């Protein structure tokens, strides 16, 4: 064998390369056939002449014959039988198939792990860190509209939005007083924010999460059709209103929002009636005056009010998809932000070292899917070096250092 190995190597290599080429040709043909199952064959191809098929069959026979002869040559060169060479070729093919299946299984396992609740939860918390706190009414509306649309595409047709009531022309970190009560709040902030939100939101029933990815052009067309906004006051002294967005694409895509509902039985019945009328369309509750079902308490005049609220609102699945809330904890101005699908994010304002009158937001952390409490903010503030002293003490210390 050693006397002919030098001259035989080129022939063996040539034979192996040809075998690989033939194998690749057959594999490619098979793969292309599977990948184009949905392709419609042109009529001209369906009635091709039989001579073309005969030529192809003859060419295939010739190629198979060449493969057989080369396998015999390889067997002769390596001192093996043709059957041994064929078995080795089959074994190598099985190994390649096994490797491909194993790689596919690993990819599927990775995909499954990334769709697990634990992975999604981790990403939601991590990604939520990069949310930007809106500083004015316009930014808040745009952020809320994106959250509402994402939730709607995920099948959430009943949502709660809690705006920070920022009047037009004002900013988030600004002290506000509402001497006129709910009527002033809805007039200066509640209605404008909701009207602008419904002008931005598009909730076409036929474009859900399953179809939206392949319907970008259609969604863009929907977005170009501006809705007609209609506002109806419910009870003036409550500051409540019903705002409707008549979709430019037709009534099947209309959106309604009930602004400032409270625990009065009238609003529970209104929500029940609107819910039934809206069916699969988007229905929002804007800044409702309750936190949970316990807000109803016991009412002698309406002993079953709590049970009705549980059935109509909480069992119906109204979910908070956007919340921006600013309040004070330990003398610090704090912000809680919830933007669907991300978790709650907590922030606090800190005065600028070189310009104490200017302040910037510091991200404190997240409470996951649970709405943060004052105790949560206190814990986060206590763990940050820059908030060890309260705001007044920090200002005094800075003034002393500047003397």
mmCIF file of C-alpha atoms in Angstrom:
data_model
loop_
_atom_site.group_PDB
_atom_site.id
_atom_site.type_symbol
_atom_site.label_atom_id
_atom_site.label_comp_id
_atom_site.label_asym_id
_atom_site.label_seq_id
_atom_site.Cartn_x
_atom_site.Cartn_y
_atom_site.Cartn_z
ATOM 1 C CA UNK A 1 0.000 0.000 0.000
ATOM 2 C CA UNK A 2 2.833 2.399 0.804
ATOM 3 C CA UNK A 3 4.282 2.160 -2.735
ATOM 4 C CA UNK A 4 1.189 3.650 -4.300
ATOM 5 C CA UNK A 5 0.079 6.049 -1.524
ATOM 6 C CA UNK A 6 1.832 9.092 -3.002
ATOM 7 C CA UNK A 7 0.221 8.837 -6.418
ATOM 8 C CA UNK A 8 -3.103 7.680 -5.035
ATOM 9 C CA UNK A 9 -3.709 10.643 -2.724
ATOM 10 C CA UNK A 10 -4.707 13.104 -5.463
ATOM 11 C CA UNK A 11 -7.130 10.558 -6.930
ATOM 12 C CA UNK A 12 -8.590 9.823 -3.493
ATOM 13 C CA UNK A 13 -8.992 13.509 -2.723
ATOM 14 C CA UNK A 14 -10.588 14.065 -6.121
ATOM 15 C CA UNK A 15 -12.995 11.207 -5.500
ATOM 16 C CA UNK A 16 -13.939 12.453 -2.047
ATOM 17 C CA UNK A 17 -14.508 15.970 -3.337
ATOM 18 C CA UNK A 18 -16.757 14.659 -6.090
ATOM 19 C CA UNK A 19 -18.701 12.570 -3.564
ATOM 20 C CA UNK A 20 -19.175 15.609 -1.364
ATOM 21 C CA UNK A 21 -20.304 17.674 -4.341
ATOM 22 C CA UNK A 22 -22.844 15.033 -5.354
ATOM 23 C CA UNK A 23 -24.078 14.732 -1.787
ATOM 24 C CA UNK A 24 -24.371 18.526 -1.542
ATOM 25 C CA UNK A 25 -26.264 18.673 -4.803
ATOM 26 C CA UNK A 26 -28.818 16.135 -3.611
ATOM 27 C CA UNK A 27 -29.069 17.813 -0.201
ATOM 28 C CA UNK A 28 -29.525 21.259 -1.740
ATOM 29 C CA UNK A 29 -32.233 19.956 -4.050
ATOM 30 C CA UNK A 30 -34.084 18.389 -1.128
ATOM 31 C CA UNK A 31 -33.699 21.507 1.035
ATOM 32 C CA UNK A 32 -34.917 23.842 -1.684
ATOM 33 C CA UNK A 33 -37.923 21.621 -2.257
ATOM 34 C CA UNK A 34 -38.905 21.868 1.425
ATOM 35 C CA UNK A 35 -38.167 25.588 1.694
ATOM 36 C CA UNK A 36 -40.404 26.432 -1.254
ATOM 37 C CA UNK A 37 -43.475 24.387 -0.383
ATOM 38 C CA UNK A 38 -45.682 27.403 -0.641
ATOM 39 C CA UNK A 39 -44.255 28.537 -3.983
ATOM 40 C CA UNK A 40 -46.739 28.261 -6.856
ATOM 41 C CA UNK A 41 -45.203 26.630 -9.885
ATOM 42 C CA UNK A 42 -45.795 28.629 -13.094
ATOM 43 C CA UNK A 43 -48.137 26.965 -15.591
ATOM 44 C CA UNK A 44 -45.352 26.842 -18.177
ATOM 45 C CA UNK A 45 -43.368 24.563 -15.847
ATOM 46 C CA UNK A 46 -46.283 22.220 -15.187
ATOM 47 C CA UNK A 47 -46.441 21.207 -18.854
ATOM 48 C CA UNK A 48 -42.719 20.903 -19.598
ATOM 49 C CA UNK A 49 -41.743 18.376 -22.286
ATOM 50 C CA UNK A 50 -40.867 14.814 -21.207
ATOM 51 C CA UNK A 51 -37.492 14.996 -22.925
ATOM 52 C CA UNK A 52 -36.230 17.343 -20.208
ATOM 53 C CA UNK A 53 -37.211 14.829 -17.521
ATOM 54 C CA UNK A 54 -35.557 11.963 -19.433
ATOM 55 C CA UNK A 55 -32.322 13.915 -19.758
ATOM 56 C CA UNK A 56 -32.285 14.643 -16.056
ATOM 57 C CA UNK A 57 -32.914 10.970 -15.211
ATOM 58 C CA UNK A 58 -30.075 9.832 -17.477
ATOM 59 C CA UNK A 59 -27.715 12.394 -15.971
ATOM 60 C CA UNK A 60 -28.587 11.195 -12.475
ATOM 61 C CA UNK A 61 -27.907 7.570 -13.440
ATOM 62 C CA UNK A 62 -24.508 8.513 -14.881
ATOM 63 C CA UNK A 63 -23.575 10.427 -11.738
ATOM 64 C CA UNK A 64 -24.584 7.530 -9.491
ATOM 65 C CA UNK A 65 -22.519 5.176 -11.597
ATOM 66 C CA UNK A 66 -19.489 7.452 -11.245
ATOM 67 C CA UNK A 67 -19.998 7.540 -7.483
ATOM 68 C CA UNK A 68 -20.135 3.708 -7.382
ATOM 69 C CA UNK A 69 -16.898 3.406 -9.333
ATOM 70 C CA UNK A 70 -15.104 5.935 -7.141
ATOM 71 C CA UNK A 71 -16.197 4.121 -4.012
ATOM 72 C CA UNK A 72 -14.678 0.955 -5.492
ATOM 73 C CA UNK A 73 -11.419 2.822 -6.190
ATOM 74 C CA UNK A 74 -11.330 4.199 -2.628
ATOM 75 C CA UNK A 75 -11.978 0.699 -1.256
ATOM 76 C CA UNK A 76 -9.150 -0.664 -3.366
ATOM 77 C CA UNK A 77 -6.738 2.072 -2.284
ATOM 78 C CA UNK A 78 -7.520 1.615 1.423
ATOM 79 C CA UNK A 79 -7.646 -2.172 1.314
ATOM 80 C CA UNK A 80 -11.326 -2.252 2.244
ATOM 81 C CA UNK A 81 -14.400 -3.716 0.680
ATOM 82 C CA UNK A 82 -16.933 -1.510 -1.072
ATOM 83 C CA UNK A 83 -19.445 -2.384 1.658
ATOM 84 C CA UNK A 84 -17.048 -1.097 4.327
ATOM 85 C CA UNK A 85 -16.576 2.193 2.472
ATOM 86 C CA UNK A 86 -20.346 2.565 2.090
ATOM 87 C CA UNK A 87 -20.910 1.825 5.779
ATOM 88 C CA UNK A 88 -18.309 4.443 6.734
ATOM 89 C CA UNK A 89 -19.964 6.946 4.421
ATOM 90 C CA UNK A 90 -23.342 6.166 5.999
ATOM 91 C CA UNK A 91 -21.823 6.503 9.486
ATOM 92 C CA UNK A 92 -20.378 9.913 8.635
ATOM 93 C CA UNK A 93 -23.730 10.970 7.205
ATOM 94 C CA UNK A 94 -25.451 9.836 10.399
ATOM 95 C CA UNK A 95 -22.908 11.783 12.472
ATOM 96 C CA UNK A 96 -23.578 14.926 10.438
ATOM 97 C CA UNK A 97 -27.328 14.406 10.864
ATOM 98 C CA UNK A 98 -26.906 13.810 14.593
ATOM 99 C CA UNK A 99 -24.787 16.943 14.968
ATOM 100 C CA UNK A 100 -27.372 18.974 13.064
ATOM 101 C CA UNK A 101 -30.186 17.619 15.247
ATOM 102 C CA UNK A 102 -28.207 18.333 18.405
ATOM 103 C CA UNK A 103 -27.498 21.892 17.268
ATOM 104 C CA UNK A 104 -31.194 22.361 16.458
ATOM 105 C CA UNK A 105 -32.153 21.024 19.906
ATOM 106 C CA UNK A 106 -29.715 23.442 21.569
ATOM 107 C CA UNK A 107 -31.194 26.353 19.627
ATOM 108 C CA UNK A 108 -34.713 25.309 20.611
ATOM 109 C CA UNK A 109 -33.668 24.940 24.258
ATOM 110 C CA UNK A 110 -32.127 28.421 24.192
ATOM 111 C CA UNK A 111 -35.295 29.844 22.653
ATOM 112 C CA UNK A 112 -37.401 28.122 25.320
ATOM 113 C CA UNK A 113 -35.208 29.451 28.122
ATOM 114 C CA UNK A 114 -35.550 32.964 26.742
ATOM 115 C CA UNK A 115 -39.332 32.621 26.719
ATOM 116 C CA UNK A 116 -39.476 31.358 30.299
ATOM 117 C CA UNK A 117 -41.193 33.568 32.906
ATOM 118 C CA UNK A 118 -37.919 33.843 34.859
ATOM 119 C CA UNK A 119 -35.958 35.145 31.852
ATOM 120 C CA UNK A 120 -38.732 37.528 30.829
ATOM 121 C CA UNK A 121 -38.977 38.816 34.398
ATOM 122 C CA UNK A 122 -35.219 39.419 34.493
ATOM 123 C CA UNK A 123 -35.240 41.267 31.183
ATOM 124 C CA UNK A 124 -38.268 43.349 32.121
ATOM 125 C CA UNK A 125 -36.533 44.583 35.257
ATOM 126 C CA UNK A 126 -33.240 45.193 33.464
ATOM 127 C CA UNK A 127 -34.787 46.935 30.471
ATOM 128 C CA UNK A 128 -37.037 49.040 32.656
ATOM 129 C CA UNK A 129 -33.980 50.784 34.071
ATOM 130 C CA UNK A 130 -33.640 52.651 30.812
ATOM 131 C CA UNK A 131 -37.132 54.127 30.796
ATOM 132 C CA UNK A 132 -37.130 57.910 30.576
ATOM 133 C CA UNK A 133 -39.322 59.785 33.027
ATOM 134 C CA UNK A 134 -41.428 62.266 31.027
ATOM 135 C CA UNK A 135 -40.972 65.867 32.123
ATOM 136 C CA UNK A 136 -44.063 67.402 30.515
ATOM 137 C CA UNK A 137 -47.598 66.562 29.422
ATOM 138 C CA UNK A 138 -46.716 65.810 25.798
ATOM 139 C CA UNK A 139 -43.938 63.363 26.665
ATOM 140 C CA UNK A 140 -46.215 61.646 29.181
ATOM 141 C CA UNK A 141 -48.993 61.201 26.598
ATOM 142 C CA UNK A 142 -46.613 59.720 24.032
ATOM 143 C CA UNK A 143 -45.124 57.281 26.546
ATOM 144 C CA UNK A 144 -48.594 56.260 27.743
ATOM 145 C CA UNK A 145 -49.842 55.773 24.168
ATOM 146 C CA UNK A 146 -46.977 53.382 23.402
ATOM 147 C CA UNK A 147 -47.674 51.379 26.564
ATOM 148 C CA UNK A 148 -51.418 51.205 25.848
ATOM 149 C CA UNK A 149 -50.848 50.046 22.262
ATOM 150 C CA UNK A 150 -48.357 47.370 23.333
ATOM 151 C CA UNK A 151 -50.786 46.057 25.919
ATOM 152 C CA UNK A 152 -53.656 46.079 23.427
ATOM 153 C CA UNK A 153 -51.605 44.078 20.942
ATOM 154 C CA UNK A 154 -51.037 41.557 23.755
ATOM 155 C CA UNK A 155 -54.784 41.140 24.087
ATOM 156 C CA UNK A 156 -55.421 43.559 26.967
ATOM 157 C CA UNK A 157 -58.573 45.387 25.931
ATOM 158 C CA UNK A 158 -59.442 46.669 29.419
ATOM 159 C CA UNK A 159 -56.787 48.978 30.836
ATOM 160 C CA UNK A 160 -56.206 51.568 33.556
ATOM 161 C CA UNK A 161 -54.035 54.643 32.958
ATOM 162 C CA UNK A 162 -52.991 56.854 35.872
ATOM 163 C CA UNK A 163 -51.548 60.145 34.670
ATOM 164 C CA UNK A 164 -49.585 62.574 36.760
ATOM 165 C CA UNK A 165 -51.844 65.587 36.236
ATOM 166 C CA UNK A 166 -49.491 67.975 34.429
ATOM 167 C CA UNK A 167 -51.288 70.929 32.805
ATOM 168 C CA UNK A 168 -50.099 72.070 29.392
ATOM 169 C CA UNK A 169 -47.058 74.317 29.697
ATOM 170 C CA UNK A 170 -45.974 72.965 33.098
ATOM 171 C CA UNK A 171 -43.363 70.358 34.019
ATOM 172 C CA UNK A 172 -43.375 67.256 36.212
ATOM 173 C CA UNK A 173 -41.199 68.581 39.055
ATOM 174 C CA UNK A 174 -43.418 71.531 39.854
ATOM 175 C CA UNK A 175 -45.635 72.163 42.857
ATOM 176 C CA UNK A 176 -49.327 72.241 41.956
ATOM 177 C CA UNK A 177 -52.386 73.136 43.939
ATOM 178 C CA UNK A 178 -55.959 72.316 42.962
ATOM 179 C CA UNK A 179 -58.204 74.695 44.924
ATOM 180 C CA UNK A 180 -61.028 73.924 42.496
ATOM 181 C CA UNK A 181 -60.923 70.218 43.315
ATOM 182 C CA UNK A 182 -61.830 67.539 40.773
ATOM 183 C CA UNK A 183 -63.499 70.000 38.417
ATOM 184 C CA UNK A 184 -60.277 72.004 38.071
ATOM 185 C CA UNK A 185 -58.160 68.851 37.762
ATOM 186 C CA UNK A 186 -60.229 67.426 34.932
ATOM 187 C CA UNK A 187 -60.544 70.774 33.178
ATOM 188 C CA UNK A 188 -56.846 71.695 33.238
ATOM 189 C CA UNK A 189 -55.235 68.258 33.033
ATOM 190 C CA UNK A 190 -57.549 65.216 33.056
ATOM 191 C CA UNK A 191 -59.467 66.003 29.891
ATOM 192 C CA UNK A 192 -56.549 67.412 27.839
ATOM 193 C CA UNK A 193 -54.310 64.468 28.704
ATOM 194 C CA UNK A 194 -57.001 61.916 27.829
ATOM 195 C CA UNK A 195 -58.043 63.679 24.637
ATOM 196 C CA UNK A 196 -54.425 63.779 23.476
ATOM 197 C CA UNK A 197 -53.926 60.140 24.475
ATOM 198 C CA UNK A 198 -56.907 58.993 22.412
ATOM 199 C CA UNK A 199 -55.670 61.118 19.501
ATOM 200 C CA UNK A 200 -52.392 59.160 19.606
ATOM 201 C CA UNK A 201 -53.618 55.617 20.299
ATOM 202 C CA UNK A 202 -54.534 53.275 17.438
ATOM 203 C CA UNK A 203 -56.263 50.049 18.439
ATOM 204 C CA UNK A 204 -57.415 48.204 15.308
ATOM 205 C CA UNK A 205 -59.099 44.993 16.428
ATOM 206 C CA UNK A 206 -57.884 43.009 13.411
ATOM 207 C CA UNK A 207 -54.202 43.866 14.017
ATOM 208 C CA UNK A 208 -53.238 41.900 17.117
ATOM 209 C CA UNK A 209 -49.775 40.781 18.232
ATOM 210 C CA UNK A 210 -50.005 37.723 15.974
ATOM 211 C CA UNK A 211 -50.564 39.692 12.796
ATOM 212 C CA UNK A 212 -48.943 43.040 13.487
ATOM 213 C CA UNK A 213 -45.419 41.957 12.621
ATOM 214 C CA UNK A 214 -46.436 41.234 9.011
ATOM 215 C CA UNK A 215 -48.790 44.186 8.744
ATOM 216 C CA UNK A 216 -46.543 47.208 9.274
ATOM 217 C CA UNK A 217 -47.752 48.903 6.126
ATOM 218 C CA UNK A 218 -51.368 48.408 7.135
ATOM 219 C CA UNK A 219 -50.692 49.754 10.633
ATOM 220 C CA UNK A 220 -48.973 52.807 9.160
ATOM 221 C CA UNK A 221 -52.052 53.409 7.044
ATOM 222 C CA UNK A 222 -54.228 53.131 10.151
ATOM 223 C CA UNK A 223 -52.018 55.611 12.004
ATOM 224 C CA UNK A 224 -52.431 58.204 9.278
ATOM 225 C CA UNK A 225 -56.211 58.229 9.771
ATOM 226 C CA UNK A 226 -56.838 60.631 12.635
ATOM 227 C CA UNK A 227 -59.722 59.792 14.972
ATOM 228 C CA UNK A 228 -62.550 62.170 15.803
ATOM 229 C CA UNK A 229 -62.501 62.982 19.540
ATOM 230 C CA UNK A 230 -65.845 63.450 21.322
ATOM 231 C CA UNK A 231 -66.069 64.526 24.985
ATOM 232 C CA UNK A 232 -69.160 64.111 27.171
ATOM 233 C CA UNK A 233 -69.317 65.292 30.778
ATOM 234 C CA UNK A 234 -70.747 62.702 33.169
ATOM 235 C CA UNK A 235 -71.047 64.535 36.515
ATOM 236 C CA UNK A 236 -69.601 68.066 36.598
ATOM 237 C CA UNK A 237 -69.087 68.134 40.367
ATOM 238 C CA UNK A 238 -67.062 64.867 40.143
ATOM 239 C CA UNK A 239 -65.022 66.103 37.196
ATOM 240 C CA UNK A 240 -65.884 62.886 35.358
ATOM 241 C CA UNK A 241 -66.182 62.549 31.590
ATOM 242 C CA UNK A 242 -66.531 59.981 28.851
ATOM 243 C CA UNK A 243 -64.195 60.557 25.917
ATOM 244 C CA UNK A 244 -64.586 58.664 22.653
ATOM 245 C CA UNK A 245 -62.157 58.339 19.760
ATOM 246 C CA UNK A 246 -64.147 57.586 16.607
ATOM 247 C CA UNK A 247 -61.547 55.737 14.553
ATOM 248 C CA UNK A 248 -60.850 56.826 11.010
ATOM 249 C CA UNK A 249 -60.909 53.156 10.028
ATOM 250 C CA UNK A 250 -64.477 52.614 11.231
ATOM 251 C CA UNK A 251 -66.463 51.982 14.423
ATOM 252 C CA UNK A 252 -64.915 48.543 14.947
ATOM 253 C CA UNK A 253 -61.696 50.331 16.006
ATOM 254 C CA UNK A 254 -63.250 52.988 18.280
ATOM 255 C CA UNK A 255 -61.702 53.633 21.695
ATOM 256 C CA UNK A 256 -63.442 54.936 24.828
ATOM 257 C CA UNK A 257 -62.063 56.309 28.095
ATOM 258 C CA UNK A 258 -63.919 57.072 31.326
ATOM 259 C CA UNK A 259 -62.132 59.879 33.173
ATOM 260 C CA UNK A 260 -62.098 60.162 36.994
ATOM 261 C CA UNK A 261 -64.627 57.429 37.873
ATOM 262 C CA UNK A 262 -65.076 56.860 41.607
ATOM 263 C CA UNK A 263 -66.708 54.313 43.914
ATOM 264 C CA UNK A 264 -70.251 55.597 43.415
ATOM 265 C CA UNK A 265 -72.533 52.856 42.102
ATOM 266 C CA UNK A 266 -73.346 55.010 39.077
ATOM 267 C CA UNK A 267 -69.802 54.613 37.754
ATOM 268 C CA UNK A 268 -69.770 50.877 38.380
ATOM 269 C CA UNK A 269 -72.969 50.544 36.334
ATOM 270 C CA UNK A 270 -71.563 52.864 33.634
ATOM 271 C CA UNK A 271 -68.410 50.742 33.412
ATOM 272 C CA UNK A 272 -70.525 47.594 33.140
ATOM 273 C CA UNK A 273 -72.623 49.086 30.310
ATOM 274 C CA UNK A 274 -69.653 50.521 28.387
ATOM 275 C CA UNK A 275 -67.735 47.258 28.813
ATOM 276 C CA UNK A 276 -70.607 45.299 27.256
ATOM 277 C CA UNK A 277 -70.969 47.757 24.381
ATOM 278 C CA UNK A 278 -67.240 47.910 23.555
ATOM 279 C CA UNK A 279 -66.838 44.103 23.282
ATOM 280 C CA UNK A 280 -63.305 43.488 21.907
ATOM 281 C CA UNK A 281 -62.525 47.183 21.469
ATOM 282 C CA UNK A 282 -60.232 49.155 23.760
ATOM 283 C CA UNK A 283 -61.803 50.633 26.897
ATOM 284 C CA UNK A 284 -59.711 52.716 29.340
ATOM 285 C CA UNK A 285 -60.267 53.967 32.876
ATOM 286 C CA UNK A 286 -58.317 57.194 33.464
ATOM 287 C CA UNK A 287 -57.212 58.088 37.022
ATOM 288 C CA UNK A 288 -59.970 56.205 38.854
ATOM 289 C CA UNK A 289 -60.450 57.279 42.474
ATOM 290 C CA UNK A 290 -59.743 53.863 43.966
ATOM 291 C CA UNK A 291 -56.715 51.701 44.602
ATOM 292 C CA UNK A 292 -58.344 48.283 45.057
ATOM 293 C CA UNK A 293 -61.703 46.721 45.846
ATOM 294 C CA UNK A 294 -61.309 47.641 49.522
ATOM 295 C CA UNK A 295 -61.795 51.281 48.522
ATOM 296 C CA UNK A 296 -65.545 50.587 48.338
ATOM 297 C CA UNK A 297 -65.860 49.729 52.000
ATOM 298 C CA UNK A 298 -69.382 49.270 53.419
ATOM 299 C CA UNK A 299 -72.276 51.435 52.305
ATOM 300 C CA UNK A 300 -75.695 51.125 53.990
ATOM 301 C CA UNK A 301 -77.364 52.617 50.914
ATOM 302 C CA UNK A 302 -75.568 50.197 48.575
ATOM 303 C CA UNK A 303 -74.694 47.071 50.580
ATOM 304 C CA UNK A 304 -73.657 45.104 47.480
ATOM 305 C CA UNK A 305 -71.542 47.854 45.916
ATOM 306 C CA UNK A 306 -68.278 46.103 46.754
ATOM 307 C CA UNK A 307 -69.437 42.790 45.252
ATOM 308 C CA UNK A 308 -70.598 44.547 42.085
ATOM 309 C CA UNK A 309 -67.275 46.396 41.766
ATOM 310 C CA UNK A 310 -65.390 43.117 42.170
ATOM 311 C CA UNK A 311 -67.400 41.527 39.378
ATOM 312 C CA UNK A 312 -67.564 44.480 36.982
ATOM 313 C CA UNK A 313 -64.037 45.882 37.366
ATOM 314 C CA UNK A 314 -61.583 43.582 39.094
ATOM 315 C CA UNK A 315 -62.809 40.228 37.791
ATOM 316 C CA UNK A 316 -63.074 41.762 34.316
ATOM 317 C CA UNK A 317 -59.309 42.181 34.183
ATOM 318 C CA UNK A 318 -58.753 45.942 34.072
ATOM 319 C CA UNK A 319 -54.967 46.224 34.282
ATOM 320 C CA UNK A 320 -52.724 49.196 34.977
ATOM 321 C CA UNK A 321 -50.606 49.614 31.860
ATOM 322 C CA UNK A 322 -49.312 53.120 32.504
ATOM 323 C CA UNK A 323 -48.756 54.953 35.793
ATOM 324 C CA UNK A 324 -46.755 58.095 36.501
ATOM 325 C CA UNK A 325 -46.952 59.185 40.134
ATOM 326 C CA UNK A 326 -44.975 61.930 41.873
ATOM 327 C CA UNK A 327 -45.059 62.328 45.650
ATOM 328 C CA UNK A 328 -42.897 63.179 48.652
ATOM 329 C CA UNK A 329 -41.074 60.665 50.890
ATOM 330 C CA UNK A 330 -38.792 61.783 53.750
ATOM 331 C CA UNK A 331 -38.784 65.275 52.273
ATOM 332 C CA UNK A 332 -37.539 63.970 48.888
ATOM 333 C CA UNK A 333 -39.491 64.404 45.668
ATOM 334 C CA UNK A 334 -39.973 60.875 44.316
ATOM 335 C CA UNK A 335 -41.397 59.381 41.131
ATOM 336 C CA UNK A 336 -42.921 55.950 40.504
ATOM 337 C CA UNK A 337 -43.222 54.869 36.864
ATOM 338 C CA UNK A 338 -44.991 51.863 35.379
ATOM 339 C CA UNK A 339 -44.853 51.408 31.598
ATOM 340 C CA UNK A 340 -46.231 48.193 30.125
ATOM 341 C CA UNK A 341 -44.687 45.619 29.837
ATOM 342 C CA UNK A 342 -41.881 46.751 32.164
ATOM 343 C CA UNK A 343 -41.811 46.619 35.945
ATOM 344 C CA UNK A 344 -42.187 49.490 38.372
ATOM 345 C CA UNK A 345 -39.229 51.863 38.392
ATOM 346 C CA UNK A 346 -38.427 54.213 41.285
ATOM 347 C CA UNK A 347 -36.686 57.601 41.043
ATOM 348 C CA UNK A 348 -35.876 60.577 43.262
ATOM 349 C CA UNK A 349 -34.843 64.137 42.467
ATOM 350 C CA UNK A 350 -31.396 65.249 43.627
ATOM 351 C CA UNK A 351 -30.176 68.832 43.534
ATOM 352 C CA UNK A 352 -27.267 69.609 41.243
ATOM 353 C CA UNK A 353 -23.981 70.061 43.118
ATOM 354 C CA UNK A 354 -23.065 73.215 41.206
ATOM 355 C CA UNK A 355 -26.577 74.623 40.867
ATOM 356 C CA UNK A 356 -28.777 73.691 43.852
ATOM 357 C CA UNK A 357 -31.834 75.220 42.225
ATOM 358 C CA UNK A 358 -31.528 72.659 39.409
ATOM 359 C CA UNK A 359 -32.399 69.030 40.085
ATOM 360 C CA UNK A 360 -31.994 65.764 38.193
ATOM 361 C CA UNK A 361 -33.532 62.311 38.554
ATOM 362 C CA UNK A 362 -31.678 59.408 40.182
ATOM 363 C CA UNK A 363 -32.836 55.873 39.450
ATOM 364 C CA UNK A 364 -33.303 54.096 42.775
ATOM 365 C CA UNK A 365 -34.372 50.610 41.688
ATOM 366 C CA UNK A 366 -37.415 48.474 40.976
ATOM 367 C CA UNK A 367 -40.089 46.725 43.016
ATOM 368 C CA UNK A 368 -40.834 44.266 40.216
ATOM 369 C CA UNK A 369 -44.490 43.873 39.390
ATOM 370 C CA UNK A 370 -45.621 45.231 42.777
ATOM 371 C CA UNK A 371 -46.639 48.870 43.131
ATOM 372 C CA UNK A 372 -44.099 50.627 45.376
ATOM 373 C CA UNK A 373 -45.041 52.047 48.770
ATOM 374 C CA UNK A 374 -43.533 54.889 50.788
ATOM 375 C CA UNK A 375 -41.658 52.234 52.772
ATOM 376 C CA UNK A 376 -40.089 50.923 49.552
ATOM 377 C CA UNK A 377 -38.899 54.409 48.643
ATOM 378 C CA UNK A 378 -37.586 54.909 52.179
ATOM 379 C CA UNK A 379 -35.587 51.692 51.937
ATOM 380 C CA UNK A 380 -34.063 52.648 48.576
ATOM 381 C CA UNK A 381 -33.300 56.192 49.722
ATOM 382 C CA UNK A 382 -31.652 54.904 52.884
ATOM 383 C CA UNK A 383 -29.373 52.686 50.834
ATOM 384 C CA UNK A 384 -28.006 55.538 48.689
ATOM 385 C CA UNK A 385 -25.089 57.593 49.974
ATOM 386 C CA UNK A 386 -26.323 60.793 48.308
ATOM 387 C CA UNK A 387 -29.605 60.590 50.248
ATOM 388 C CA UNK A 388 -28.142 59.770 53.686
ATOM 389 C CA UNK A 389 -28.860 63.360 54.721
ATOM 390 C CA UNK A 390 -32.276 64.823 54.019
ATOM 391 C CA UNK A 391 -32.661 67.620 51.515
ATOM 392 C CA UNK A 392 -32.539 70.481 54.034
ATOM 393 C CA UNK A 393 -29.412 69.075 55.691
ATOM 394 C CA UNK A 394 -27.704 68.676 52.326
ATOM 395 C CA UNK A 395 -28.408 72.289 51.447
ATOM 396 C CA UNK A 396 -27.120 73.492 54.832
ATOM 397 C CA UNK A 397 -23.956 71.405 54.491
ATOM 398 C CA UNK A 398 -23.343 72.755 51.011
ATOM 399 C CA UNK A 399 -23.772 76.318 52.196
ATOM 400 C CA UNK A 400 -21.306 75.773 55.033
ATOM 401 C CA UNK A 401 -18.751 74.227 52.658
ATOM 402 C CA UNK A 402 -19.068 77.184 50.297
ATOM 403 C CA UNK A 403 -18.232 79.764 52.971
#
